[in-house]
Amino acid sequence: MSVSVPAATLNIVLNGFFEDNSFVSGAEATAADAEIFNALSAAPEASVFPHLARWHKHITSKGDAINSLKAAEAPVAAAAAEEDDDIDLFGSDDEEVDEEAEKLKAQRLAEYKAKKEAKGPGPAAKSMVTFEVKPWGEETDLDELEQMIKGIEMDGLVWAQKGQRIPVAFGIKKIQINATVEDAKVSTDDLADLMMEFEDHVQSVDIAAFMKL
C-alpha cells in the first residue's frame, strides 16, 4: 500500500474512516494498521482528529508488538489489498493527489466543520485577576473605595464578594480584591484605568496575580 497524499489530507481521510471503523480491516489490528501507523509522521491532535487519535493511541499501546504484527500479517494484508481495492484509503500511487482524493478531502473537511458548528461554541475562556489598590493615605475610607471599585460593571466581569486589607506602611493599608473576567470581553488594563479614575482615593493599581481558569 503506497501513501501518496500530504500528511494533512491523510489525517483528514483517516479520521473520517476511523469514525466508523476500529481498525483498517476486520475486528483487530493487522499489518495494515501497522503500516499506516508507521506512515504517520506524528501523533494526531485529539482535539482536531479524535477518531484517528483514538486508533493511534490503541496501536501505540502495543509497543514493540507493532513490528512483529506487521511481519506476521503482511502477506495476508497484501492479498486482501489485491482482492479488494475498496480498502485502499489513499487512492493511486501517482505522486500528485488525484481528483478523487481532493473531493474526499473537501467532503471530510465539510463534515468536520458541520459537526463542530453543530456542537456550538465551547465555554468562554476566563481568568482570575487579583488587583491591589493603594490609597493616598490612612485617612482614605477603604470600605467606600471598595464599593466604588465593585461599582465598575462590564459584561464578563464578576467581582469577589469581599476584598482584603493588606498593610503597606505607616498605618496605610491597600485593598486586595479578586475579579473573574472573560478574556474576550474584559481588558485588565481597562479595569485598572477605570480604578485610577478615582483619583481622590487611589494612588496606584497593580495586578498581583493572574490565573487562567
Coordinates of C-alpha atoms in Angstrom, one line a residue:
M1 CA 0.0 0.0 0.0
S2 CA 1.6 3.3 -1.1
V3 CA 0.8 6.6 0.7
S4 CA 0.9 9.4 -1.8
V5 CA -1.2 12.1 -0.1
P6 CA 0.0 15.0 2.0
A7 CA 0.1 14.5 5.8
A8 CA -2.8 16.9 6.4
T9 CA -5.0 15.2 3.9
L10 CA -4.0 11.8 5.2
N11 CA -5.1 12.8 8.7
I12 CA -8.5 14.0 7.5
V13 CA -9.1 10.9 5.5
L14 CA -8.1 8.6 8.3
N15 CA -10.1 10.5 10.9
G16 CA -13.3 10.0 8.8
F17 CA -12.5 6.4 8.2
F18 CA -11.9 5.5 11.9
E19 CA -15.1 7.3 13.0
D20 CA -16.9 4.1 11.8
N21 CA -14.1 1.5 12.0
S22 CA -12.0 0.3 14.9
F23 CA -9.2 -0.9 12.6
V24 CA -8.2 -0.7 8.9
S25 CA -9.5 -4.2 8.2
G26 CA -11.5 -6.5 10.4
A27 CA -12.1 -6.6 14.2
E28 CA -8.5 -6.5 15.3
A29 CA -5.2 -4.8 14.4
T30 CA -3.4 -6.2 11.3
A31 CA -0.3 -5.4 9.3
A32 CA -2.4 -2.7 7.5
D33 CA -2.7 -0.9 10.8
A34 CA 1.0 -1.2 11.5
E35 CA 1.8 0.1 8.0
I36 CA -0.5 3.2 8.4
F37 CA 0.8 3.8 11.9
N38 CA 4.4 3.9 10.7
A39 CA 3.4 6.2 7.8
L40 CA 2.1 8.9 10.2
S41 CA 4.8 11.4 10.9
A42 CA 3.4 12.4 14.3
A43 CA 0.6 11.6 16.8
P44 CA -2.6 13.3 15.6
E45 CA -4.1 16.0 17.8
A46 CA -7.1 14.6 19.6
S47 CA -9.0 17.9 19.5
V48 CA -8.8 18.0 15.7
F49 CA -8.8 14.3 14.8
P50 CA -10.5 12.5 17.7
H51 CA -11.2 9.2 15.9
L52 CA -7.7 8.9 14.4
A53 CA -6.2 9.8 17.8
R54 CA -8.2 7.0 19.5
W55 CA -6.9 4.5 16.9
H56 CA -3.4 5.8 17.2
K57 CA -3.4 5.5 21.0
H58 CA -4.6 1.9 20.8
I59 CA -1.9 0.9 18.3
T60 CA 0.8 2.8 20.3
S61 CA -0.2 0.7 23.3
K62 CA 1.0 -2.4 21.6
G63 CA 4.6 -1.2 21.8
D64 CA 7.2 -3.4 20.0
A65 CA 4.4 -5.8 19.1
I66 CA 3.5 -3.5 16.3
N67 CA 6.6 -4.6 14.2
S68 CA 6.1 -8.3 14.9
L69 CA 2.4 -7.9 13.9
K70 CA 3.4 -6.3 10.6
A71 CA 5.9 -9.2 9.8
A72 CA 3.3 -11.8 10.7
E73 CA 0.4 -10.4 8.9
A74 CA 1.9 -8.7 5.9
P75 CA 1.2 -11.5 3.4
V76 CA -2.4 -11.6 4.5
A77 CA -2.8 -7.8 4.2
A78 CA -1.2 -7.8 0.8
A79 CA -3.5 -10.5 -0.5
A80 CA -6.5 -8.7 0.8
A81 CA -5.5 -5.5 -0.8
E82 CA -5.2 -7.2 -4.2
E83 CA -8.6 -8.8 -3.9
D84 CA -10.5 -5.7 -2.7
D85 CA -9.4 -2.3 -3.9
D86 CA -12.2 -0.7 -1.8
I87 CA -10.0 -0.7 1.3
D88 CA -7.4 1.4 -0.4
L89 CA -7.8 4.6 1.5
F90 CA -5.2 6.6 -0.2
G91 CA -6.0 6.5 -3.9
S92 CA -3.5 5.7 -6.7
D93 CA 0.3 5.6 -6.5
D94 CA 0.7 8.7 -8.5
E95 CA 2.8 11.4 -6.9
E96 CA 0.1 14.0 -7.3
V97 CA -3.2 13.9 -5.4
D98 CA -5.8 12.9 -7.9
E99 CA -9.2 14.4 -8.3
E100 CA -11.0 11.8 -6.2
A101 CA -8.6 12.5 -3.3
E102 CA -9.3 16.2 -3.5
K103 CA -13.1 15.6 -3.4
L104 CA -12.7 13.3 -0.4
K105 CA -10.6 15.9 1.4
A106 CA -13.2 18.6 0.7
Q107 CA -16.0 16.2 1.9
R108 CA -14.2 15.3 5.1
L109 CA -13.5 19.0 5.9
A110 CA -17.1 19.9 5.3
E111 CA -18.3 17.1 7.6
Y112 CA -15.8 18.1 10.3
K113 CA -16.9 21.8 10.2
A114 CA -20.6 20.8 10.2
K115 CA -20.1 18.7 13.3
K116 CA -18.1 21.4 15.0
E117 CA -20.7 24.0 14.3
A118 CA -23.5 21.7 15.5
K119 CA -21.8 21.4 18.9
G120 CA -21.8 25.2 19.2
P121 CA -19.0 27.3 20.8
G122 CA -17.1 25.9 23.8
P123 CA -17.1 27.6 27.2
A124 CA -15.7 31.1 27.3
A125 CA -12.0 31.4 28.4
K126 CA -11.8 33.0 31.8
S127 CA -9.1 34.3 34.2
M128 CA -9.0 35.3 37.8
V129 CA -7.2 38.6 38.4
T130 CA -6.0 39.9 41.8
F131 CA -5.8 43.7 41.9
E132 CA -4.0 45.6 44.6
V133 CA -5.3 49.2 45.0
K134 CA -3.2 51.5 47.1
P135 CA -4.9 54.7 48.6
W136 CA -3.2 58.0 49.1
G137 CA -3.2 57.7 52.9
E138 CA -4.6 56.1 56.0
E139 CA -7.4 58.6 56.1
T140 CA -8.9 57.1 52.9
D141 CA -12.2 55.3 53.6
L142 CA -11.3 51.8 52.2
D143 CA -14.9 50.5 52.6
E144 CA -16.1 53.3 50.4
L145 CA -13.3 52.8 47.9
E146 CA -14.1 49.1 47.7
Q147 CA -17.7 49.9 46.9
M148 CA -16.6 52.3 44.2
I149 CA -14.4 49.6 42.7
K150 CA -17.1 47.0 42.8
G151 CA -19.4 49.5 41.2
I152 CA -17.4 49.1 37.9
E153 CA -19.6 46.8 35.8
M154 CA -18.8 45.1 32.5
D155 CA -20.2 42.2 30.6
G156 CA -18.0 39.3 31.5
L157 CA -16.8 40.8 34.8
V158 CA -17.6 39.4 38.3
W159 CA -16.1 40.9 41.4
A160 CA -15.3 38.8 44.5
Q161 CA -17.8 39.3 47.4
K162 CA -15.2 40.8 49.7
G163 CA -11.7 42.3 49.3
Q164 CA -8.9 42.1 51.8
R165 CA -7.0 44.9 53.6
I166 CA -3.2 44.4 53.3
P167 CA -0.9 46.6 55.5
V168 CA 1.6 48.7 53.5
A169 CA 3.4 51.0 55.9
F170 CA 2.8 53.8 58.5
G171 CA -0.7 52.6 59.1
I172 CA -1.7 52.6 55.5
K173 CA -3.5 49.6 54.1
K174 CA -4.3 48.7 50.5
I175 CA -7.2 46.8 49.1
Q176 CA -6.6 43.4 47.5
I177 CA -9.6 42.2 45.5
N178 CA -10.2 39.4 43.0
A179 CA -12.2 39.6 39.8
T180 CA -13.2 36.8 37.4
V181 CA -13.1 38.0 33.8
E182 CA -14.0 36.6 30.4
D183 CA -10.8 37.1 28.4
A184 CA -12.6 38.0 25.2
K185 CA -14.7 40.7 26.8
V186 CA -12.7 42.3 29.6
S187 CA -9.3 44.0 29.5
T188 CA -7.4 44.1 32.7
D189 CA -5.7 47.3 31.6
D190 CA -9.1 49.0 31.1
L191 CA -10.2 47.8 34.6
A192 CA -7.0 49.3 36.1
D193 CA -7.6 52.6 34.2
L194 CA -11.1 52.8 35.5
M195 CA -10.0 52.4 39.1
M196 CA -7.3 55.0 38.6
E197 CA -10.1 57.5 37.7
F198 CA -11.0 57.5 41.4
E199 CA -8.1 59.9 41.7
D200 CA -9.1 61.4 45.1
H201 CA -8.8 57.9 46.6
V202 CA -6.4 55.9 44.5
Q203 CA -2.7 56.3 44.3
S204 CA -1.9 53.2 42.3
V205 CA -3.3 50.0 40.9
D206 CA -1.3 46.8 40.4
I207 CA -2.1 43.3 39.2
A208 CA -0.7 41.0 42.0
A209 CA -1.8 37.7 40.4
F210 CA -3.3 36.4 37.1
M211 CA -4.5 32.9 36.7
K212 CA -6.2 31.2 33.8
L213 CA -9.3 29.2 34.7

